[in-house]
CSV table of C-alpha atoms and ligand atoms in Angstrom, one decimal:
chain,number,residue,atom,x,y,z
A,779,UNK,CA,-20.4,-14.5,-2.4
A,780,UNK,CA,-19.1,-12.5,0.4
A,781,UNK,CA,-17.4,-10.0,-2.0
A,782,UNK,CA,-20.7,-9.7,-3.9
A,783,UNK,CA,-22.6,-9.0,-0.8
A,784,UNK,CA,-20.1,-6.4,0.2
A,785,UNK,CA,-20.5,-4.7,-3.2
A,786,UNK,CA,-24.3,-4.5,-2.8
A,787,UNK,CA,-24.0,-3.0,0.6
A,788,UNK,CA,-21.5,-0.4,-0.5
A,789,UNK,CA,-22.3,0.6,-4.0
A,790,UNK,CA,-21.7,4.3,-3.3
A,791,UNK,CA,-18.2,3.5,-2.3
A,792,UNK,CA,-17.0,2.0,-5.6
A,793,UNK,CA,-15.2,4.2,-8.0
A,794,UNK,CA,-14.9,1.3,-10.4
A,795,UNK,CA,-14.4,0.7,-13.2
A,796,UNK,CA,-12.2,3.8,-13.3
A,797,UNK,CA,-8.7,4.5,-14.5
A,798,UNK,CA,-6.3,6.5,-12.4
A,799,UNK,CA,-3.1,8.3,-13.4
A,800,UNK,CA,0.0,6.2,-12.9
A,801,UNK,CA,1.8,7.3,-9.8
A,802,UNK,CA,3.7,6.3,-6.8
A,803,UNK,CA,2.7,6.4,-3.2
A,804,UNK,CA,5.6,7.4,-1.1
A,805,UNK,CA,6.1,6.0,2.3
A,806,UNK,CA,7.8,9.0,3.6
A,807,UNK,CA,5.0,9.8,6.0
A,808,UNK,CA,6.5,8.0,8.9
A,809,UNK,CA,8.0,9.2,12.0
A,810,UNK,CA,6.5,11.6,14.5
A,811,UNK,CA,10.0,12.6,15.3
A,812,UNK,CA,11.2,12.9,11.7
A,813,UNK,CA,8.2,14.1,9.7
A,814,UNK,CA,6.7,16.4,12.2
A,815,UNK,CA,9.5,19.0,12.0
A,816,UNK,CA,9.2,18.9,8.3
A,817,UNK,CA,5.4,19.4,8.5
A,818,UNK,CA,6.2,22.4,10.6
A,819,UNK,CA,8.8,23.6,8.0
A,820,UNK,CA,6.4,23.1,5.1
A,821,UNK,CA,3.4,24.9,6.7
A,822,UNK,CA,4.9,27.4,9.1
A,823,UNK,CA,2.3,26.2,11.5
A,824,UNK,CA,3.1,25.1,15.0
A,825,UNK,CA,4.4,21.6,15.4
A,826,UNK,CA,1.4,19.2,15.4
A,827,UNK,CA,0.7,18.0,19.0
A,828,UNK,CA,1.8,14.5,19.9
A,829,UNK,CA,-1.0,12.0,20.6
A,830,UNK,CA,-1.7,10.8,24.1
A,831,UNK,CA,0.1,7.5,23.5
A,832,UNK,CA,3.8,6.8,22.9
A,833,UNK,CA,5.2,7.1,19.4
A,834,UNK,CA,8.6,6.3,18.1
A,835,UNK,CA,10.2,8.0,15.1
A,836,UNK,CA,9.1,5.0,13.0
A,837,UNK,CA,5.4,5.6,13.7
A,838,UNK,CA,3.2,7.5,11.3
A,839,UNK,CA,2.7,11.2,11.9
A,840,UNK,CA,-0.8,11.9,13.2
A,841,UNK,CA,-2.7,15.0,14.5
A,842,UNK,CA,-2.2,16.8,11.2
A,843,UNK,CA,-4.9,18.7,9.5
A,844,UNK,CA,-5.8,18.3,5.8
A,845,UNK,CA,-4.1,21.6,5.0
A,846,UNK,CA,-0.9,20.6,6.7
A,847,UNK,CA,-0.9,17.3,4.9
A,848,UNK,CA,-1.5,19.0,1.6
A,849,UNK,CA,1.2,21.6,2.2
A,850,UNK,CA,3.7,19.0,3.3
A,851,UNK,CA,3.2,16.9,0.2
A,852,UNK,CA,3.6,19.9,-2.1
A,853,UNK,CA,6.6,21.1,-0.1
A,854,UNK,CA,8.2,17.6,-0.5
A,855,UNK,CA,7.6,17.6,-4.3
A,856,UNK,CA,4.5,15.5,-4.5
A,857,UNK,CA,0.8,15.8,-3.6
A,858,UNK,CA,-1.9,14.0,-1.7
A,859,UNK,CA,-3.4,11.1,-3.7
A,860,UNK,CA,-7.0,11.3,-4.9
A,861,UNK,CA,-9.1,8.7,-3.3
A,862,UNK,CA,-9.4,6.7,-6.5
A,863,UNK,CA,-5.6,6.6,-6.6
A,864,UNK,CA,-5.5,5.6,-3.0
A,865,UNK,CA,-7.9,2.8,-3.5
A,866,UNK,CA,-6.1,1.6,-6.6
A,867,UNK,CA,-2.9,1.5,-4.6
A,868,UNK,CA,-4.6,-0.2,-1.6
A,869,UNK,CA,-5.8,-3.0,-3.8
A,870,UNK,CA,-2.3,-3.8,-4.8
A,871,UNK,CA,-3.3,-5.2,-8.2
A,872,UNK,CA,-5.7,-7.7,-6.6
A,873,UNK,CA,-9.0,-6.5,-7.7
A,874,UNK,CA,-12.4,-7.3,-6.2
A,875,UNK,CA,-11.2,-8.1,-2.7
A,876,UNK,CA,-12.7,-6.5,0.4
A,877,UNK,CA,-9.4,-5.9,2.1
A,878,UNK,CA,-6.0,-5.4,0.4
A,879,UNK,CA,-5.0,-9.0,1.1
A,880,UNK,CA,-8.3,-10.8,0.8
A,881,UNK,CA,-11.9,-10.9,2.0
A,882,UNK,CA,-11.3,-11.3,5.8
A,883,UNK,CA,-9.2,-9.4,8.3
A,884,UNK,CA,-7.4,-10.3,11.5
A,885,UNK,CA,-4.9,-8.7,13.8
A,886,UNK,CA,-2.2,-10.8,12.1
A,887,UNK,CA,-2.6,-8.5,9.1
A,888,UNK,CA,-3.0,-4.9,10.3
A,889,UNK,CA,-3.2,-2.6,13.3
A,890,UNK,CA,-6.8,-1.8,14.2
A,891,UNK,CA,-9.1,-1.6,17.2
A,892,UNK,CA,-12.0,-3.4,18.8
A,893,UNK,CA,-14.4,-5.5,16.8
A,894,UNK,CA,-17.1,-2.9,17.5
A,895,UNK,CA,-16.7,0.8,18.3
A,896,UNK,CA,-14.2,2.0,19.6
A,897,UNK,CA,-10.7,2.1,20.9
A,898,UNK,CA,-7.4,0.4,20.3
A,899,UNK,CA,-6.9,-3.3,20.9
A,900,UNK,CA,-3.9,-5.6,21.2
A,901,UNK,CA,-4.2,-9.1,19.7
A,902,UNK,CA,-1.8,-11.5,18.1
A,903,UNK,CA,0.7,-9.8,15.8
A,904,UNK,CA,-1.0,-6.5,16.5
A,905,UNK,CA,0.8,-5.4,19.7
A,906,UNK,CA,-0.4,-1.8,19.7
A,907,UNK,CA,-3.2,0.1,21.4
A,908,UNK,CA,-2.2,3.2,19.5
A,909,UNK,CA,-0.2,3.5,16.3
A,910,UNK,CA,2.3,0.8,15.2
A,911,UNK,CA,5.7,1.4,13.7
A,912,UNK,CA,5.2,1.8,9.9
A,913,UNK,CA,5.8,-1.5,8.1
A,914,UNK,CA,5.0,-3.8,11.1
A,915,UNK,CA,2.7,-5.9,8.8
A,916,UNK,CA,3.1,-7.4,5.4
A,917,UNK,CA,2.8,-4.9,2.4
A,918,UNK,CA,0.1,-5.1,-0.2
A,919,UNK,CA,0.7,-6.3,-3.8
A,920,UNK,CA,2.4,-3.1,-4.8
A,921,UNK,CA,4.8,-3.2,-1.8
A,922,UNK,CA,2.9,-0.5,0.1
A,923,UNK,CA,2.7,-0.8,3.9
A,924,UNK,CA,-0.2,0.1,6.2
A,925,UNK,CA,-2.7,1.0,3.5
A,926,UNK,CA,-5.3,-0.6,5.8
A,927,UNK,CA,-5.2,0.3,9.4
A,928,UNK,CA,-2.6,2.1,11.7
A,929,UNK,CA,-3.5,5.7,10.7
A,930,UNK,CA,-6.3,7.0,8.4
A,931,UNK,CA,-4.8,8.8,5.4
A,932,UNK,CA,-6.0,12.1,4.1
A,933,UNK,CA,-6.8,12.2,0.4
A,934,UNK,CA,-7.0,15.1,-2.0
A,935,UNK,CA,-10.7,14.9,-2.7
A,936,UNK,CA,-13.7,16.7,-1.2
A,937,UNK,CA,-16.2,14.1,0.0
A,938,UNK,CA,-19.5,13.5,-1.7
A,939,UNK,CA,-21.5,10.3,-1.1
A,940,UNK,CA,-23.0,10.5,-4.6
A,941,UNK,CA,-19.8,11.4,-6.5
A,942,UNK,CA,-19.1,8.0,-8.0
A,943,UNK,CA,-22.5,8.0,-9.6
A,944,UNK,CA,-21.5,10.8,-11.8
A,945,UNK,CA,-17.7,11.0,-11.8
A,946,UNK,CA,-15.6,10.7,-15.0
A,947,UNK,CA,-14.6,7.2,-16.0
A,948,UNK,CA,-10.9,8.0,-16.0
A,949,UNK,CA,-8.9,9.5,-13.2
A,950,UNK,CA,-11.7,11.0,-11.1
A,951,UNK,CA,-10.5,14.0,-9.1
A,952,UNK,CA,-13.4,14.4,-6.7
A,953,UNK,CA,-16.0,17.1,-6.5
A,954,UNK,CA,-14.9,20.7,-7.2
A,955,UNK,CA,-16.1,21.8,-3.7
A,956,UNK,CA,-17.4,20.5,-0.5
A,957,UNK,CA,-17.3,20.7,3.3
A,958,UNK,CA,-15.5,17.5,4.1
A,959,UNK,CA,-12.3,15.9,2.9
A,960,UNK,CA,-11.8,12.2,2.3
A,961,UNK,CA,-9.9,9.8,4.6
A,962,UNK,CA,-9.1,6.3,3.7
A,963,UNK,CA,-7.9,3.0,5.3
A,964,UNK,CA,-9.2,3.0,8.9
A,965,UNK,CA,-7.0,3.3,11.9
A,966,UNK,CA,-5.7,1.8,15.2
A,967,UNK,CA,-8.9,3.2,16.9
A,968,UNK,CA,-11.5,1.8,14.6
A,969,UNK,CA,-13.3,-1.5,14.0
A,970,UNK,CA,-12.3,-3.6,11.0
A,971,UNK,CA,-15.0,-2.7,8.6
A,972,UNK,CA,-13.3,0.7,8.2
A,973,UNK,CA,-10.2,-1.0,6.9
A,974,UNK,CA,-12.0,-2.2,3.7
A,975,UNK,CA,-10.3,-1.0,0.5
A,976,UNK,CA,-13.4,0.8,-0.6
A,977,UNK,CA,-14.4,2.4,2.7
A,978,UNK,CA,-14.8,6.2,2.3
A,979,UNK,CA,-14.0,8.1,5.5
A,980,UNK,CA,-14.5,11.8,5.8
A,981,UNK,CA,-13.8,14.7,8.1
A,982,UNK,CA,-13.8,18.5,8.3
A,983,UNK,CA,-10.3,19.4,7.0
A,984,UNK,CA,-9.3,21.4,10.0
A,985,UNK,CA,-9.7,18.5,12.5
A,986,UNK,CA,-6.7,17.1,14.2
A,987,UNK,CA,-7.0,13.5,15.3
A,988,UNK,CA,-4.6,11.0,16.7
A,989,UNK,CA,-6.0,8.6,14.1
A,990,UNK,CA,-5.4,10.9,11.1
A,991,UNK,CA,-2.2,10.7,9.1
A,992,UNK,CA,-1.3,10.8,5.4
A,993,UNK,CA,1.1,9.8,2.8
A,994,UNK,CA,2.2,11.6,-0.4
A,995,UNK,CA,2.0,10.6,-4.0
A,996,UNK,CA,4.8,11.6,-6.3
A,997,UNK,CA,4.0,11.4,-10.0
A,998,UNK,CA,5.7,8.7,-12.0
A,999,UNK,CA,7.2,11.4,-14.3
A,1000,UNK,CA,9.3,12.5,-11.3
A,1001,UNK,CA,11.7,9.6,-11.5
A,1002,UNK,CA,13.9,10.9,-8.8
A,1003,UNK,CA,11.0,10.3,-6.3
A,1004,UNK,CA,9.9,6.9,-7.7
A,1005,UNK,CA,10.1,4.7,-4.6
A,1006,UNK,CA,7.4,2.3,-5.8
A,1007,UNK,CA,7.1,2.6,-9.5
A,1008,UNK,CA,4.1,1.2,-11.2
A,1009,UNK,CA,4.6,0.0,-14.7
A,1010,UNK,CA,2.6,0.8,-17.8
A,1011,UNK,CA,1.8,-2.9,-18.0
A,1012,UNK,CA,0.0,-2.9,-14.7
A,1013,UNK,CA,-3.8,-2.7,-14.9
A,1014,UNK,CA,-4.9,0.6,-13.7
A,1015,UNK,CA,-8.6,0.0,-13.5
A,1016,UNK,CA,-10.6,-0.7,-10.3
A,1017,UNK,CA,-12.8,-3.5,-11.4
A,1018,UNK,CA,-16.2,-3.7,-9.9
A,1019,UNK,CA,-17.2,-6.8,-8.0
A,1020,UNK,CA,-19.9,-8.9,-9.8
A,1021,UNK,CA,-23.3,-8.8,-8.3
A,1022,UNK,CA,-23.9,-12.5,-7.7
B,414,LIG,CA1,-4.1,-2.5,17.6
B,415,LIG,CA1,-3.2,3.6,6.9
């Protein structure tokens, strides 16, 4: 019943039932010390500023703009995922759940903030006010870490609240133009509702935030980059939760 209520509240979020192209989400987004120089190399821009909290090399890179994230992924031989691809990956093959692991959330499962706006919070297994080292919590059903929480993740799409009411049934690519880019997954700074698999965040693409990171998707045809291969047998649809 809780899942159904969630669906009714959030109908504009659901891209389902949709198919997305098979692909791989690469976890090579980690490390303010490792990835940041490569973001610099990929874009020619100045090195993104460090956040005002401590980050080790195994933390997700943050403070990157959408253009920098996009440029980095292309430079690395991949691309940013569409938000439909991101959501498919976040659900880890477990359709109809509010969060990647189930219908409830706790600080045992992800790094996020206070129960209500705003700011980081330490509780239980979540020992971080800012970002946590990548992979500090259990992965989702596809073996992907930190899809929910830690850092928001830029997606390829322009944002449009009404898009899923008119989008193609297969592999939606987002609107052709817009003012805002999509972010998914919530972050260390935000309250848990933003960690829902279907929650659609958005921002102007030029904004740098200590909560904004990204990860790259490398297409399955690029076998050399297939860190988390999805098989043809895996269901690729995002099934809509029944209205009950
Ligand atoms: Ca936290
Ligand atoms: Ca994340």
